[in-house]
Coordinates of N, CA and C in Angstrom, one line a residue:
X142 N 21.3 -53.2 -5.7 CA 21.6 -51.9 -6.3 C 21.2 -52.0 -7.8
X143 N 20.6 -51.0 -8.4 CA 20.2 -51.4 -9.9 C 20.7 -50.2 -10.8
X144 N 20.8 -50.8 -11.7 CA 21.9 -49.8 -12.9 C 20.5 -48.8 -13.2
X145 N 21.5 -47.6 -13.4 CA 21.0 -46.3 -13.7 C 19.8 -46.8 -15.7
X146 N 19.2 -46.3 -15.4 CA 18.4 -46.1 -17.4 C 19.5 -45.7 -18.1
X147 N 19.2 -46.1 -19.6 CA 20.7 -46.0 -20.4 C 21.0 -44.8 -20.9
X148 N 20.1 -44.2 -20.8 CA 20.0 -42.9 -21.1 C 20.8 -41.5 -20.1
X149 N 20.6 -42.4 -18.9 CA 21.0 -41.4 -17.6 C 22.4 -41.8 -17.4
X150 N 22.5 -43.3 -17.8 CA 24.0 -43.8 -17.6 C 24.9 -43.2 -18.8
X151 N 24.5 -42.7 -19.7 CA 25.3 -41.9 -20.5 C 25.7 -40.4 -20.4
X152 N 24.7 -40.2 -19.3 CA 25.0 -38.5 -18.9 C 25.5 -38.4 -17.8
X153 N 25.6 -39.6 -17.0 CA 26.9 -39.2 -15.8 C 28.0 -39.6 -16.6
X154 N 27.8 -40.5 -17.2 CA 29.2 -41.1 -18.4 C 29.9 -39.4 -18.5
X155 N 29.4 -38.5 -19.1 CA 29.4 -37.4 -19.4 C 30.3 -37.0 -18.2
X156 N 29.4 -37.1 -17.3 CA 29.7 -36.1 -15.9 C 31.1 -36.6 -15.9
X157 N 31.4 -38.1 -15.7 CA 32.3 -38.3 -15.0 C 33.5 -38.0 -16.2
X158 N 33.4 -37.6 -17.7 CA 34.4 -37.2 -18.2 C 34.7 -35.7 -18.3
X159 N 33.6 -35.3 -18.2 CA 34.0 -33.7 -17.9 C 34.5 -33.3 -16.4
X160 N 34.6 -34.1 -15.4 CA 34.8 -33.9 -14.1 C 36.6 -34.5 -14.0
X161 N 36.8 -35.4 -14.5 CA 38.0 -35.6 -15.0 C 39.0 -34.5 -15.7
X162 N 38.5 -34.0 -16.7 CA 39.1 -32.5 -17.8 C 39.0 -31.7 -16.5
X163 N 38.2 -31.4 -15.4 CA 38.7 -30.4 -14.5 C 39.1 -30.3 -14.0
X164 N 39.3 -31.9 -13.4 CA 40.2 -32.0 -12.3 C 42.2 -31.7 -13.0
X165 N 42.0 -32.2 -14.0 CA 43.9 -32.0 -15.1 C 43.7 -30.9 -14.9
X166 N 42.8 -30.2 -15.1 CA 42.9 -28.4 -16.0 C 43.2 -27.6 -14.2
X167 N 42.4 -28.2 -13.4 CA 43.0 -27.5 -12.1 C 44.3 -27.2 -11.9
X168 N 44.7 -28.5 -12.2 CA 46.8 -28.8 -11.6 C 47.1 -28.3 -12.7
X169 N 46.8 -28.5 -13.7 CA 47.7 -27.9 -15.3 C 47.7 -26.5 -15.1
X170 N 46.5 -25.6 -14.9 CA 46.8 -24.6 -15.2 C 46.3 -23.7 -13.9
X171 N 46.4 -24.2 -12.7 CA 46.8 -24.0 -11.3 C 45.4 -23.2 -11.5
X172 N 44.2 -23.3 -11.8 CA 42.6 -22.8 -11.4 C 42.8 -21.6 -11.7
X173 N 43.6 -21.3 -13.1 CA 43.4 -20.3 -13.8 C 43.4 -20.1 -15.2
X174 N 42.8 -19.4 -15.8 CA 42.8 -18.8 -17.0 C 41.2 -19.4 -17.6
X175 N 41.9 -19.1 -19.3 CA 40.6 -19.5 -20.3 C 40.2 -21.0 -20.4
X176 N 41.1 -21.7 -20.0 CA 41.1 -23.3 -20.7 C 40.7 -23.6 -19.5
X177 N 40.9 -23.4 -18.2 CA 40.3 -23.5 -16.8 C 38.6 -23.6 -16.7
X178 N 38.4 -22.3 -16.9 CA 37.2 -21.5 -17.0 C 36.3 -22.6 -17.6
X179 N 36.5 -22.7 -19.0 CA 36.0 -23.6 -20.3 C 35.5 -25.0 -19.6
X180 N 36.4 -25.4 -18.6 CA 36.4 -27.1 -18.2 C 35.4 -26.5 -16.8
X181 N 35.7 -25.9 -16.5 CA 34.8 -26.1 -15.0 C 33.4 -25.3 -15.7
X182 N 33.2 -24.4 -16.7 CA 31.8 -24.4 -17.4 C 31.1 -25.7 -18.0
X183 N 32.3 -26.6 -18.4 CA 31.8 -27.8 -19.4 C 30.8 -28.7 -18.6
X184 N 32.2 -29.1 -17.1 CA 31.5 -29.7 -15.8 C 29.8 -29.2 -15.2
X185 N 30.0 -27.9 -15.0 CA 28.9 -27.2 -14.4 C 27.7 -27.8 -15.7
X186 N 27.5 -27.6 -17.1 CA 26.8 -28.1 -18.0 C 26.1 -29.5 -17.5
X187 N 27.3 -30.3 -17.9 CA 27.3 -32.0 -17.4 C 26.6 -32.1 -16.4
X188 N 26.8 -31.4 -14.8 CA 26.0 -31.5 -13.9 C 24.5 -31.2 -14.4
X189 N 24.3 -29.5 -14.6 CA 23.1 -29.4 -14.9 C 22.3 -30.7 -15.7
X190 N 22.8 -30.8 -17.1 CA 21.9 -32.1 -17.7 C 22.1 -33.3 -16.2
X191 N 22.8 -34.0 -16.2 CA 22.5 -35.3 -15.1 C 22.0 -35.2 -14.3
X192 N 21.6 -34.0 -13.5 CA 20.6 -33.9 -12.8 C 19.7 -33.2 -12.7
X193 N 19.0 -33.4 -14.2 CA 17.8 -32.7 -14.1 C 16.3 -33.5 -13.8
X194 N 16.8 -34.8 -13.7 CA 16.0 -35.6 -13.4 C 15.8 -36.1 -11.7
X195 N 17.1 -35.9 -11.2 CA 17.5 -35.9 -9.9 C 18.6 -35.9 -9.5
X196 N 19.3 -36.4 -8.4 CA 20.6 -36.1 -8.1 C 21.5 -36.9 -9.0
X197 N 22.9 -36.8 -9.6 CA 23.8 -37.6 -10.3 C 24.5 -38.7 -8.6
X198 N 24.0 -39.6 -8.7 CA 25.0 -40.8 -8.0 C 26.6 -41.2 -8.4
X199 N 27.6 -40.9 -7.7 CA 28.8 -41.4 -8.3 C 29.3 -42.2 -7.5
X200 N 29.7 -43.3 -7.6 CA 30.8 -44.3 -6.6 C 31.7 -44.0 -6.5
X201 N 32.8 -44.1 -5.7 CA 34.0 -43.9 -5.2 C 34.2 -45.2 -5.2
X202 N 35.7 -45.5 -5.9 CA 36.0 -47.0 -5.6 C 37.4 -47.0 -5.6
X203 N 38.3 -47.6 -5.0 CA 39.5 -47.7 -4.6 C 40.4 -46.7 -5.9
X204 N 39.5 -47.4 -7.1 CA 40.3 -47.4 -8.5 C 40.1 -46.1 -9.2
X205 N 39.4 -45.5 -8.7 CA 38.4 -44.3 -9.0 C 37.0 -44.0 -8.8
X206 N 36.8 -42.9 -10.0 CA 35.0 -42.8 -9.8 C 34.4 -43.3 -10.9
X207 N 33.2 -44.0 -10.8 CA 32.4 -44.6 -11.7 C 31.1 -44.5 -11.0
X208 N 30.2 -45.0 -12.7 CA 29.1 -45.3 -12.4 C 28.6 -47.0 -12.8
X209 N 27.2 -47.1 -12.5 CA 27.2 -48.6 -12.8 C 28.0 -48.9 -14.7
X210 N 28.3 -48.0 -15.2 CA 28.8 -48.6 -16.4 C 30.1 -47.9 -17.0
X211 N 30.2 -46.6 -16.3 CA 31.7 -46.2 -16.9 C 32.6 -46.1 -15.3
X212 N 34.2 -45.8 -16.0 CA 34.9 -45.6 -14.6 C 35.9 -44.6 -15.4
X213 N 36.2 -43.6 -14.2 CA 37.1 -42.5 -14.7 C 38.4 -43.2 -15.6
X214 N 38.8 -42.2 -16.6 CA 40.0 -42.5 -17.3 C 40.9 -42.6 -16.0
X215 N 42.1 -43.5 -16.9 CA 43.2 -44.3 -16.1 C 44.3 -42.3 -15.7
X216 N 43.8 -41.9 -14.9 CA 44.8 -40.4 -14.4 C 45.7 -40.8 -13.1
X217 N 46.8 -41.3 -13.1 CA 47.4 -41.9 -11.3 C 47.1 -40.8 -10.4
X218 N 47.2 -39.4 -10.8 CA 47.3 -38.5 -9.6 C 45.6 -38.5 -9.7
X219 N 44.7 -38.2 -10.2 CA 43.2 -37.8 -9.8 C 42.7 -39.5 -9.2
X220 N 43.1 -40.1 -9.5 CA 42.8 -41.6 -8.8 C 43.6 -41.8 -7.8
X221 N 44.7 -41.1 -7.2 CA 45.5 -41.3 -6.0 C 44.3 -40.4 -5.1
X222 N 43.5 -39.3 -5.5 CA 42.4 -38.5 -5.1 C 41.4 -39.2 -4.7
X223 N 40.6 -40.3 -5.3 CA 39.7 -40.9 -5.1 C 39.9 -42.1 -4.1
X224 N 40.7 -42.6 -4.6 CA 42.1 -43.4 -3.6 C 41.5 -42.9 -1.9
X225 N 42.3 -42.1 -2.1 CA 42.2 -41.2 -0.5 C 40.7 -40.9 0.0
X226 N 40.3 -40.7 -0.6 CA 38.6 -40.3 -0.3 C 37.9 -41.8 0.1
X227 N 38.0 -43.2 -0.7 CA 38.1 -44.0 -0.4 C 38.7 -44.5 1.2
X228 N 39.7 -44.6 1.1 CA 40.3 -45.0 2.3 C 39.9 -44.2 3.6
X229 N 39.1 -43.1 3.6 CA 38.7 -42.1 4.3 C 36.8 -42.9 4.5
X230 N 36.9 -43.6 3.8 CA 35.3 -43.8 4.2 C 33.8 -43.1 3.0
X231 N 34.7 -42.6 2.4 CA 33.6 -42.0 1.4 C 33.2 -43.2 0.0
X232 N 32.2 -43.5 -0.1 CA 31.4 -44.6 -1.1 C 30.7 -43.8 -2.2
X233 N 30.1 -42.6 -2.0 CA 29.4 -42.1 -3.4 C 29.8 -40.2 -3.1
X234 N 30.0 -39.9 -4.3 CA 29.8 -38.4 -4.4 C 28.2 -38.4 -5.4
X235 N 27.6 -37.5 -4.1 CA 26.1 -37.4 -4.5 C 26.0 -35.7 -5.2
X236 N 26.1 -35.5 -6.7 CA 25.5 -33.8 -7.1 C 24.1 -33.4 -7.1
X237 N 23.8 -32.8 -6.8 CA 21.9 -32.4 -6.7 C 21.8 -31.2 -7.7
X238 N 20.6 -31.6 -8.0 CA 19.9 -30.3 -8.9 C 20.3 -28.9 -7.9
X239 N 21.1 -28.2 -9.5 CA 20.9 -26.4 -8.7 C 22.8 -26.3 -8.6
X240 N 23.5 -27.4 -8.6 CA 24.9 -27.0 -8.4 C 25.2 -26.3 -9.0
X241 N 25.7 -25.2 -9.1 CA 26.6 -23.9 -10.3 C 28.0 -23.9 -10.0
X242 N 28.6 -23.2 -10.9 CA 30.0 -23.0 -11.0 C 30.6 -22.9 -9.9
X243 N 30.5 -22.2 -8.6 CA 31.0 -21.5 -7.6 C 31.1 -22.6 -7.0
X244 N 30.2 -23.5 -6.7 CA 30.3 -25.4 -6.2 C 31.7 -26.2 -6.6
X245 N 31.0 -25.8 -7.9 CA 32.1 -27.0 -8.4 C 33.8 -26.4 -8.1
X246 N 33.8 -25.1 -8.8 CA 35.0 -24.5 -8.4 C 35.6 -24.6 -6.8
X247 N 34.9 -24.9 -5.9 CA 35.1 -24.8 -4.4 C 35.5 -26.5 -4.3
X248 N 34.7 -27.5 -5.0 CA 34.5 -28.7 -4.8 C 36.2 -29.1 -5.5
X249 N 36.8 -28.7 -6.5 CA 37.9 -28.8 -7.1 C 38.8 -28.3 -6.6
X250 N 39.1 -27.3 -5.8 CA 40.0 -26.3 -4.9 C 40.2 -27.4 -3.8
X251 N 39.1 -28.1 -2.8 CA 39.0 -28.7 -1.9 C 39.9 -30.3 -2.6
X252 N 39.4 -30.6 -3.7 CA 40.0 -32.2 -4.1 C 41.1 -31.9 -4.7
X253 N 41.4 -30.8 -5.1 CA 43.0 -30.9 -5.9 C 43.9 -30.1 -5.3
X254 N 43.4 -29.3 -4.4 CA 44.5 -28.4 -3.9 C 45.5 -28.9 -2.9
X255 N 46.1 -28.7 -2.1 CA 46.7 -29.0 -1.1 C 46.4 -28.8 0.0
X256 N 46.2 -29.5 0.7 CA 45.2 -29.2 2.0 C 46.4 -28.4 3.1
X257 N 46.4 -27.1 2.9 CA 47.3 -26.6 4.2 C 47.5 -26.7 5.5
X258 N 45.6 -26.8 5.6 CA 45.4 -27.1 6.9 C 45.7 -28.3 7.7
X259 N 46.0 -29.2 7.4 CA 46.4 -30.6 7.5 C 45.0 -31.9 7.5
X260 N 44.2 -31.3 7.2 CA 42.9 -31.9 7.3 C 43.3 -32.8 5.7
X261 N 42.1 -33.8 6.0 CA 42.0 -34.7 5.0 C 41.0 -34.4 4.3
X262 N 40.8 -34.8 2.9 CA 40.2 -33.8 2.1 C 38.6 -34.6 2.2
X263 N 38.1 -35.3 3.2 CA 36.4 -35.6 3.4 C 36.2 -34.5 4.7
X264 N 36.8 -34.4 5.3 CA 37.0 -33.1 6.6 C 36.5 -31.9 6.0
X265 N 37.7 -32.0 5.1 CA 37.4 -30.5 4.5 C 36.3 -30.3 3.8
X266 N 35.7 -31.3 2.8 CA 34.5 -31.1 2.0 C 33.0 -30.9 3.1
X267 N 33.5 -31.7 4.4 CA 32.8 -32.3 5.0 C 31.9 -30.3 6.0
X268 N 33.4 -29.9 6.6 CA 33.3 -28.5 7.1 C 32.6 -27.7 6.0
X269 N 32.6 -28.0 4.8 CA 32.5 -26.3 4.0 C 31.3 -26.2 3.5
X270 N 30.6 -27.3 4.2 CA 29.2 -28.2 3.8 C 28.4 -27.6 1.8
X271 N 28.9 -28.2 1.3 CA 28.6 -27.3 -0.1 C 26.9 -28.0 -0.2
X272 N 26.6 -27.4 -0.8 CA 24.5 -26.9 -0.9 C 24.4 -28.2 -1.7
X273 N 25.0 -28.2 -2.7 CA 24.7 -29.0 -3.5 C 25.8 -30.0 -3.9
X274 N 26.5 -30.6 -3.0 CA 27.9 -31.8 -3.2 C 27.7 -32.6 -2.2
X275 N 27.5 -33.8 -1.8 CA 27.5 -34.3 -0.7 C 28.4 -35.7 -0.8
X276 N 29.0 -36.1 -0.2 CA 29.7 -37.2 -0.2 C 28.8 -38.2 1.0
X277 N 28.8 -39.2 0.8 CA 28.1 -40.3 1.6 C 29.6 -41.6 2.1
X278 N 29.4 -41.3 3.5 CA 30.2 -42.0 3.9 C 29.9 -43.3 4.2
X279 N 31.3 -44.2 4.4 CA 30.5 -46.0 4.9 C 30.9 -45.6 6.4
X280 N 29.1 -46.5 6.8 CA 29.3 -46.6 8.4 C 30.2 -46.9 9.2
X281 N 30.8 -48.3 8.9 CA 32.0 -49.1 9.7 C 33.1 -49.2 8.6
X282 N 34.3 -49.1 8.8 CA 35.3 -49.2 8.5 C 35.6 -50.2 8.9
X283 N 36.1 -51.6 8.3 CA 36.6 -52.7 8.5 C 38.4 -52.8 7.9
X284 N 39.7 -52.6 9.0 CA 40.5 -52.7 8.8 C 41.4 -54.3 8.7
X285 N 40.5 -55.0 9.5 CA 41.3 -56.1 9.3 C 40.7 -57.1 9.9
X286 N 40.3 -58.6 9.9 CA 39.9 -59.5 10.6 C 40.5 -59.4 12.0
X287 N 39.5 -59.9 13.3 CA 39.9 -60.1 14.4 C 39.6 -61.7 14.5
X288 N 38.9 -62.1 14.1 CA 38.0 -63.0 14.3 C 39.7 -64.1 13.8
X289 N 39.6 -65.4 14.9 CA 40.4 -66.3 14.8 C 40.3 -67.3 13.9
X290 N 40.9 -68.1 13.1 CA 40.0 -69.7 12.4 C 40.7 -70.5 13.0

């Protein structure tokens, strides 16, 4: 795997701090008002530049999201999120040229809301197939050695 150009690694840097401000501003201000609005415009921005060159690559890692050189701020509840998406099999959140607001706003309703339905929230991202959000799952899930010594 080879680290992103330093240049690009500074603009998911970006992504992944402005995707963080949206995810607080969702639960803070329950996906409403002006300060709402402002973060999921800021996000929507962040995507546009990171992928204007091509898709923004994000890992999913037990601890959070990162790239080869930053990792989301220390948030317990948005990392209990990544957490779960993790444990569910998901390795990268992939954004593509062209994502707009209505994405991301759907993509944040899906990762911070409460899932009523009882689905897990790669199900649900997975059903609502967004155009431009894709999550990449791992093939095999390895729970635990079988193998004897």
């Amino acid at each position: 795997m080879t680290s992103p150009e330093p240049g690009n690694a500074q603009l998911l840097d970006k992504l992944i701090s402005s995707m963080d401000k949206a995810f607080r501003s969702y639960r803070l201000y329950e996906a409403r008002g002006a300060q709402y609005e402002a973060h999921v415009r800021e996000m929507a921005s962040q995507a546009a530049i990171a992928t204007e060159q091509g898709a923004a690559v994000l890992t999913i890692t037990p601890h959070g999201i990162q790239t080869h050189t930053a990792r989301s701020e220390d948030s317990a509840e948005l990392n209990r999120t990544w957490f779960e998406l993790f444990e569910q099999g998901a390795r990268q959140l992939i954004i593509m040229p062209g994502v707009d607001r209505a994405e991301i706003r759907e993509m944040l309703q899906i990762m911070g809301g409460d899932q009523s339905s009882g689905e897990d929230i790669l199900t649900v991202l997975w059903r609502r197939e967004l155009k431009h959000i894709q999550v990449v799952v791992a093939r095999t899930l390895v729970r635990g050695s079988s193998a004897k010594m």
